[in-house]
mmCIF file with all atom_site columns, C-alpha atoms in Angstrom:
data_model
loop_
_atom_site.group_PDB
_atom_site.id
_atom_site.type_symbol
_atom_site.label_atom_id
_atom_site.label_alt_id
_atom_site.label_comp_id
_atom_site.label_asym_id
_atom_site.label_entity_id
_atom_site.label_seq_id
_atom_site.pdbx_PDB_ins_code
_atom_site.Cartn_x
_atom_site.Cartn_y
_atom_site.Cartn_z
_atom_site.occupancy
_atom_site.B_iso_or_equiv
_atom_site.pdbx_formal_charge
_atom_site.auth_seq_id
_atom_site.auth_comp_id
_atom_site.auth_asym_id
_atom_site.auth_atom_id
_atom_site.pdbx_PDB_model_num
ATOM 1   C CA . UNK A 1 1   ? 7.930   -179.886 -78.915  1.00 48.00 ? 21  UNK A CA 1
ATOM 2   C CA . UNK A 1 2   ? 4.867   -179.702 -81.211  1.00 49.00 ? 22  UNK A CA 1
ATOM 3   C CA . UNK A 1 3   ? 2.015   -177.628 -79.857  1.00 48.00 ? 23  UNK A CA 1
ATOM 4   C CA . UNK A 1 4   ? -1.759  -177.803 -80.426  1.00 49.00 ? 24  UNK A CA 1
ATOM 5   C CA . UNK A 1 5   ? -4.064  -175.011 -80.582  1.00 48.00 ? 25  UNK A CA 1
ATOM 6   C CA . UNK A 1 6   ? -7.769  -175.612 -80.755  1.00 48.00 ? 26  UNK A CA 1
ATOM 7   C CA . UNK A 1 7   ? -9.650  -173.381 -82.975  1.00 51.00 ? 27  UNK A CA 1
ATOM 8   C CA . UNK A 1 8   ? -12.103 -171.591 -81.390  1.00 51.00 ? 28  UNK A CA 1
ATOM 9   C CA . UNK A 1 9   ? -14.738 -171.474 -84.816  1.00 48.00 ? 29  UNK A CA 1
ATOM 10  C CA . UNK A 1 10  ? -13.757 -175.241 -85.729  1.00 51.00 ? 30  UNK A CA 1
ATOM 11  C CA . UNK A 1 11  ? -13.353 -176.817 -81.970  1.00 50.00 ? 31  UNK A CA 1
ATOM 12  C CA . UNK A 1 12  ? -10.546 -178.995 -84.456  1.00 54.00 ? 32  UNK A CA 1
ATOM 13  C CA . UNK A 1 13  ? -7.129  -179.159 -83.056  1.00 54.00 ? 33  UNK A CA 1
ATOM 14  C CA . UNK A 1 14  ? -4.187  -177.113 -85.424  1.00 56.00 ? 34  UNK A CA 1
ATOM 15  C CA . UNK A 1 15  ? -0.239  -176.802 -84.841  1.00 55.00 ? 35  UNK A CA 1
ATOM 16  C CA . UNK A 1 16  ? 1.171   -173.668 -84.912  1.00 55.00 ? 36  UNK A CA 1
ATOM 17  C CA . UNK A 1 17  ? 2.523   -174.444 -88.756  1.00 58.00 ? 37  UNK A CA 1
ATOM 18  C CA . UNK A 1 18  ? -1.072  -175.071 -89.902  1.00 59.00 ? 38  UNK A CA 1
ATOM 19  C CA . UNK A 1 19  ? -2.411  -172.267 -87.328  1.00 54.00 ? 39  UNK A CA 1
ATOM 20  C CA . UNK A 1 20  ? 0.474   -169.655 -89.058  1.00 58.00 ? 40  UNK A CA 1
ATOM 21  C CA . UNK A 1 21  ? -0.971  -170.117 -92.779  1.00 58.00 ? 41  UNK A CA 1
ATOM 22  C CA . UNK A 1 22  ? -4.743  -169.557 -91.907  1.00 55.00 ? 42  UNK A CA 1
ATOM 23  C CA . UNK A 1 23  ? -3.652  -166.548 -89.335  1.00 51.00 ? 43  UNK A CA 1
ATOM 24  C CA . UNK A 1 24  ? -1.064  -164.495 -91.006  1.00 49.00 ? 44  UNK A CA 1
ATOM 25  C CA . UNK A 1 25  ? 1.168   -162.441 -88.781  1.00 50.00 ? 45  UNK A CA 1
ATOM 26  C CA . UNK A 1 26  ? 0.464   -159.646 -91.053  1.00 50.00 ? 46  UNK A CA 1
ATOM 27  C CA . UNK A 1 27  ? -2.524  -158.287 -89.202  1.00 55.00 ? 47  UNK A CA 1
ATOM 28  C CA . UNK A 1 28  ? -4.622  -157.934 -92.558  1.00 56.00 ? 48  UNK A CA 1
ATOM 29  C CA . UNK A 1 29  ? -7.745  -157.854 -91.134  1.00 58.00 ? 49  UNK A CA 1
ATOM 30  C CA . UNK A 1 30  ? -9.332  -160.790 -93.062  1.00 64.00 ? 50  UNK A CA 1
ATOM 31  C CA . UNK A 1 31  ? -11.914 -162.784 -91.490  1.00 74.00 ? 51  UNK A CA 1
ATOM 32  C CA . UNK A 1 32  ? -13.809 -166.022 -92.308  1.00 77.00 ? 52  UNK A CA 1
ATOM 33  C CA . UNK A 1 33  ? -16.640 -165.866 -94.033  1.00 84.00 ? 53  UNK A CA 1
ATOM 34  C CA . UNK A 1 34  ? -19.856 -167.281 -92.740  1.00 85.00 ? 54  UNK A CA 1
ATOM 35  C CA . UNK A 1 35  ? -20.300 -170.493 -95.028  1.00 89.00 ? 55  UNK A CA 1
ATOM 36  C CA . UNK A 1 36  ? -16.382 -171.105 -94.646  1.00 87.00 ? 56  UNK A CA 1
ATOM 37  C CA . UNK A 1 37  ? -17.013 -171.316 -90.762  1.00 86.00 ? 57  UNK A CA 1
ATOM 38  C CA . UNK A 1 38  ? -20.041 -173.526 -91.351  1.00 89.00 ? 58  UNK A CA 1
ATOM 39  C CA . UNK A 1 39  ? -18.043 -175.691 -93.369  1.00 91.00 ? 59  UNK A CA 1
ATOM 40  C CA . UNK A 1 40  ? -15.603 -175.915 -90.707  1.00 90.00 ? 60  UNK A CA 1
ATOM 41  C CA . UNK A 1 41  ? -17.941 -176.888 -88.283  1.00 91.00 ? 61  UNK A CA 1
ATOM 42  C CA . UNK A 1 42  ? -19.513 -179.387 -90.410  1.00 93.00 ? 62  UNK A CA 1
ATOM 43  C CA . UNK A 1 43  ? -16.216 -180.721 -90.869  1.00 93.00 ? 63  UNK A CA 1
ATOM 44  C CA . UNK A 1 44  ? -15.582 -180.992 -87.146  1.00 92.00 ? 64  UNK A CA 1
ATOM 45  C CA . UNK A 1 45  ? -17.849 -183.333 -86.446  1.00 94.00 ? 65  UNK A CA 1
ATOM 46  C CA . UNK A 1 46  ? -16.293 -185.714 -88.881  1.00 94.00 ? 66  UNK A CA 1
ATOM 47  C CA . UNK A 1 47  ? -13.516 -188.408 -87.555  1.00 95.00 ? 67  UNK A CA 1
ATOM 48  C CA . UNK A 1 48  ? -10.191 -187.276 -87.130  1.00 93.00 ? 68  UNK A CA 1
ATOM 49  C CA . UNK A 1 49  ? -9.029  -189.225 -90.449  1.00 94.00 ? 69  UNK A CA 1
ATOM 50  C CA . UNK A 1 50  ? -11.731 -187.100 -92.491  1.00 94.00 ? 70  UNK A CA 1
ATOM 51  C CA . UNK A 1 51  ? -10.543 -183.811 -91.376  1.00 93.00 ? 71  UNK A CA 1
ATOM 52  C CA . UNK A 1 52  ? -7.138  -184.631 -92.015  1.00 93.00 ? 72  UNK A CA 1
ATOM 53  C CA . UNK A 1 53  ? -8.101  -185.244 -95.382  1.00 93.00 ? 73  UNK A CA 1
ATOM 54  C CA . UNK A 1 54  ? -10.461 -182.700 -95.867  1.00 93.00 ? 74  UNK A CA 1
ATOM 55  C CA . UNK A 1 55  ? -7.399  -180.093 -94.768  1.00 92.00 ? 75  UNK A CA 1
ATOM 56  C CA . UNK A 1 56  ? -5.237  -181.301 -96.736  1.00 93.00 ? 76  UNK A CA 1
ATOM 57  C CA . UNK A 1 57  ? -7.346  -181.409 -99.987  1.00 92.00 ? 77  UNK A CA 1
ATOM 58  C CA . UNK A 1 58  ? -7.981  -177.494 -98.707  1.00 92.00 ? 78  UNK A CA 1
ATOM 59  C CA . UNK A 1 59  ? -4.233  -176.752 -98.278  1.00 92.00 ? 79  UNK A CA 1
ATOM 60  C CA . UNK A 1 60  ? -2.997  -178.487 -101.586 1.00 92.00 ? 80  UNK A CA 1
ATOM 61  C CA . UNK A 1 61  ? -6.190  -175.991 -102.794 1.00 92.00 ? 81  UNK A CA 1
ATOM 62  C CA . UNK A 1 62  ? -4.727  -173.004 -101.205 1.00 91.00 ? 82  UNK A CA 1
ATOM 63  C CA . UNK A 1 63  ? -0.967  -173.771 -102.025 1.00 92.00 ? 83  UNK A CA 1
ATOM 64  C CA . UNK A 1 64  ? -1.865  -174.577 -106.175 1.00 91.00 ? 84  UNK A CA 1
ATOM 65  C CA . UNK A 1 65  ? -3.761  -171.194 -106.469 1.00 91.00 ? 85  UNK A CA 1
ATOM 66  C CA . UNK A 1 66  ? -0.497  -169.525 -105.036 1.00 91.00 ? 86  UNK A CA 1
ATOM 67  C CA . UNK A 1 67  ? 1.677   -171.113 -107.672 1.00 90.00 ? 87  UNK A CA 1
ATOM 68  C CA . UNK A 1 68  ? -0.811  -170.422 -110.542 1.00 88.00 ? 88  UNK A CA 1
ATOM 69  C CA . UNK A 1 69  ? -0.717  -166.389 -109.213 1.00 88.00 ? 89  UNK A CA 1
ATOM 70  C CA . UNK A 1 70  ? 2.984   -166.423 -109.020 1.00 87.00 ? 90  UNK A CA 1
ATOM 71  C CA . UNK A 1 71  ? 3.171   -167.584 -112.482 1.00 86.00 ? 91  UNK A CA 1
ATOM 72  C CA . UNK A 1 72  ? 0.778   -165.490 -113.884 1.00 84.00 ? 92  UNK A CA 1
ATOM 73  C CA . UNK A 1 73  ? 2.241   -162.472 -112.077 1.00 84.00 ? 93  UNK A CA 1
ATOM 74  C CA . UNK A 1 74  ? 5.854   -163.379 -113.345 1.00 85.00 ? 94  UNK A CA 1
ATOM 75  C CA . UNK A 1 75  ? 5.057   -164.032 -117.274 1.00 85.00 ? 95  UNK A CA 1
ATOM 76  C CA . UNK A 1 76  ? 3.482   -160.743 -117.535 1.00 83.00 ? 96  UNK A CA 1
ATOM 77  C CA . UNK A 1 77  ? 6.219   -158.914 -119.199 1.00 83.00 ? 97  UNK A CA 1
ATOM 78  C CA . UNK A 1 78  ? 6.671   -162.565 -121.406 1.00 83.00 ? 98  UNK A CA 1
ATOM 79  C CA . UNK A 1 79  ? 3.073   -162.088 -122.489 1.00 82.00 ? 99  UNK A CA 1
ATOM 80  C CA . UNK A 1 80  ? 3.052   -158.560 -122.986 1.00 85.00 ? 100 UNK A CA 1
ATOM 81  C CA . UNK A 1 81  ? 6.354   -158.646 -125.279 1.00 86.00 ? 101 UNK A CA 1
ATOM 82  C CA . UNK A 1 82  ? 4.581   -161.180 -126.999 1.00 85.00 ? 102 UNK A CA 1
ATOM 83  C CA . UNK A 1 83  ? 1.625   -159.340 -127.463 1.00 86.00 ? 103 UNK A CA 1
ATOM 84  C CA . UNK A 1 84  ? 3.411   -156.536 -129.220 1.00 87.00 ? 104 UNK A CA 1
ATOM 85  C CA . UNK A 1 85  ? 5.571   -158.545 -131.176 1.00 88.00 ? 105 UNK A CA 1
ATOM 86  C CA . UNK A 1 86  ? 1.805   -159.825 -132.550 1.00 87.00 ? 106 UNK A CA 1
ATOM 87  C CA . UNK A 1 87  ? 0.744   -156.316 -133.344 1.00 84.00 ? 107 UNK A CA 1
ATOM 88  C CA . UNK A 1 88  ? 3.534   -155.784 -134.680 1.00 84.00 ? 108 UNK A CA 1
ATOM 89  C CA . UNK A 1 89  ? 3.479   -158.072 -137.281 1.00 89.00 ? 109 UNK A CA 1
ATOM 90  C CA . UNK A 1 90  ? -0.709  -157.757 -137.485 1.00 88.00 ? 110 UNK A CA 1
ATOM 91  C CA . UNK A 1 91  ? 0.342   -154.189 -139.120 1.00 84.00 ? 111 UNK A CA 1
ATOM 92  C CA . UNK A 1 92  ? 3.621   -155.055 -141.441 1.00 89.00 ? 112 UNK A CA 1
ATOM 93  C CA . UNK A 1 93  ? 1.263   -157.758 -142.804 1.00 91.00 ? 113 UNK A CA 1
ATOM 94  C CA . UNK A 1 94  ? -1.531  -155.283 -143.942 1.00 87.00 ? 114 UNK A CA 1
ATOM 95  C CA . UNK A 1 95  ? -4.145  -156.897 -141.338 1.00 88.00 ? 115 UNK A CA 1
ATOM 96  C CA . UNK A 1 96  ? -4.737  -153.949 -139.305 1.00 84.00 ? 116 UNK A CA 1
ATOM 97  C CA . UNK A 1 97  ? -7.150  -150.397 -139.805 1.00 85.00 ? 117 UNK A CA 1
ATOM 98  C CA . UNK A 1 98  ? -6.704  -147.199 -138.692 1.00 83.00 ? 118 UNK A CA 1
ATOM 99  C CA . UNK A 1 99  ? -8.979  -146.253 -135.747 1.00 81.00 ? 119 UNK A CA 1
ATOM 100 C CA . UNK A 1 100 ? -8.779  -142.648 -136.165 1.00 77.00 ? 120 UNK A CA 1
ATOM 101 C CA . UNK A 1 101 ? -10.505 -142.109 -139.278 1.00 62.00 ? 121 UNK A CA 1
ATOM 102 C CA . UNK A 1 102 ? -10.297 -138.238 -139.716 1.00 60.00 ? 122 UNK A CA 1
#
């Protein structure tokens, strides 16, 4: 049985799945911002059809940011290999200088 919450900033209706992403269970203390609730109320007043689209433009949004970051966060040793097999070869070919110059 699917269940429907109504959201007390938005007056919009949410089930739980939707309700779980934008209230983690992990108590971290975030809040909406003041211009995100605004834009939740504007959005409210649209038809059903508009918010539906407007969430899930939102939660595609939400879920490509996540997969950038976990990508990022994953090729950091790749990058920083690479980035010292570049220095590397910056100073066997002659093309770097000696920063202490004493």
């Amino acid at each position: 049985m699917k269940v429907l919450i109504r959201l007390r900033w938005t007056g919009a209706w949410c089930n739980q799945e939707n309700l779980d992403m934008l209230n983690p269970s992990d108590d971290s203390g975030i809040v909406m911002t003041h211009l995100l609730d605004k834009a939740f109320m504007e959005a409210s007043k649209l038809s059903p059809q508009e918010q539906d689209l407007i969430a899930g433009h939102i939660l595609e949004e939400l879920r490509s940011e996540k997969q950038w970051q976990h990508l990022f966060d994953e090729s950091q040793d790749a990058l920083s290999s690479l980035a010292s097999e570049a220095a590397l070869a910056e100073f066997k070919a002659g093309r770097t200088k000696d920063l202490d110059s004493e």
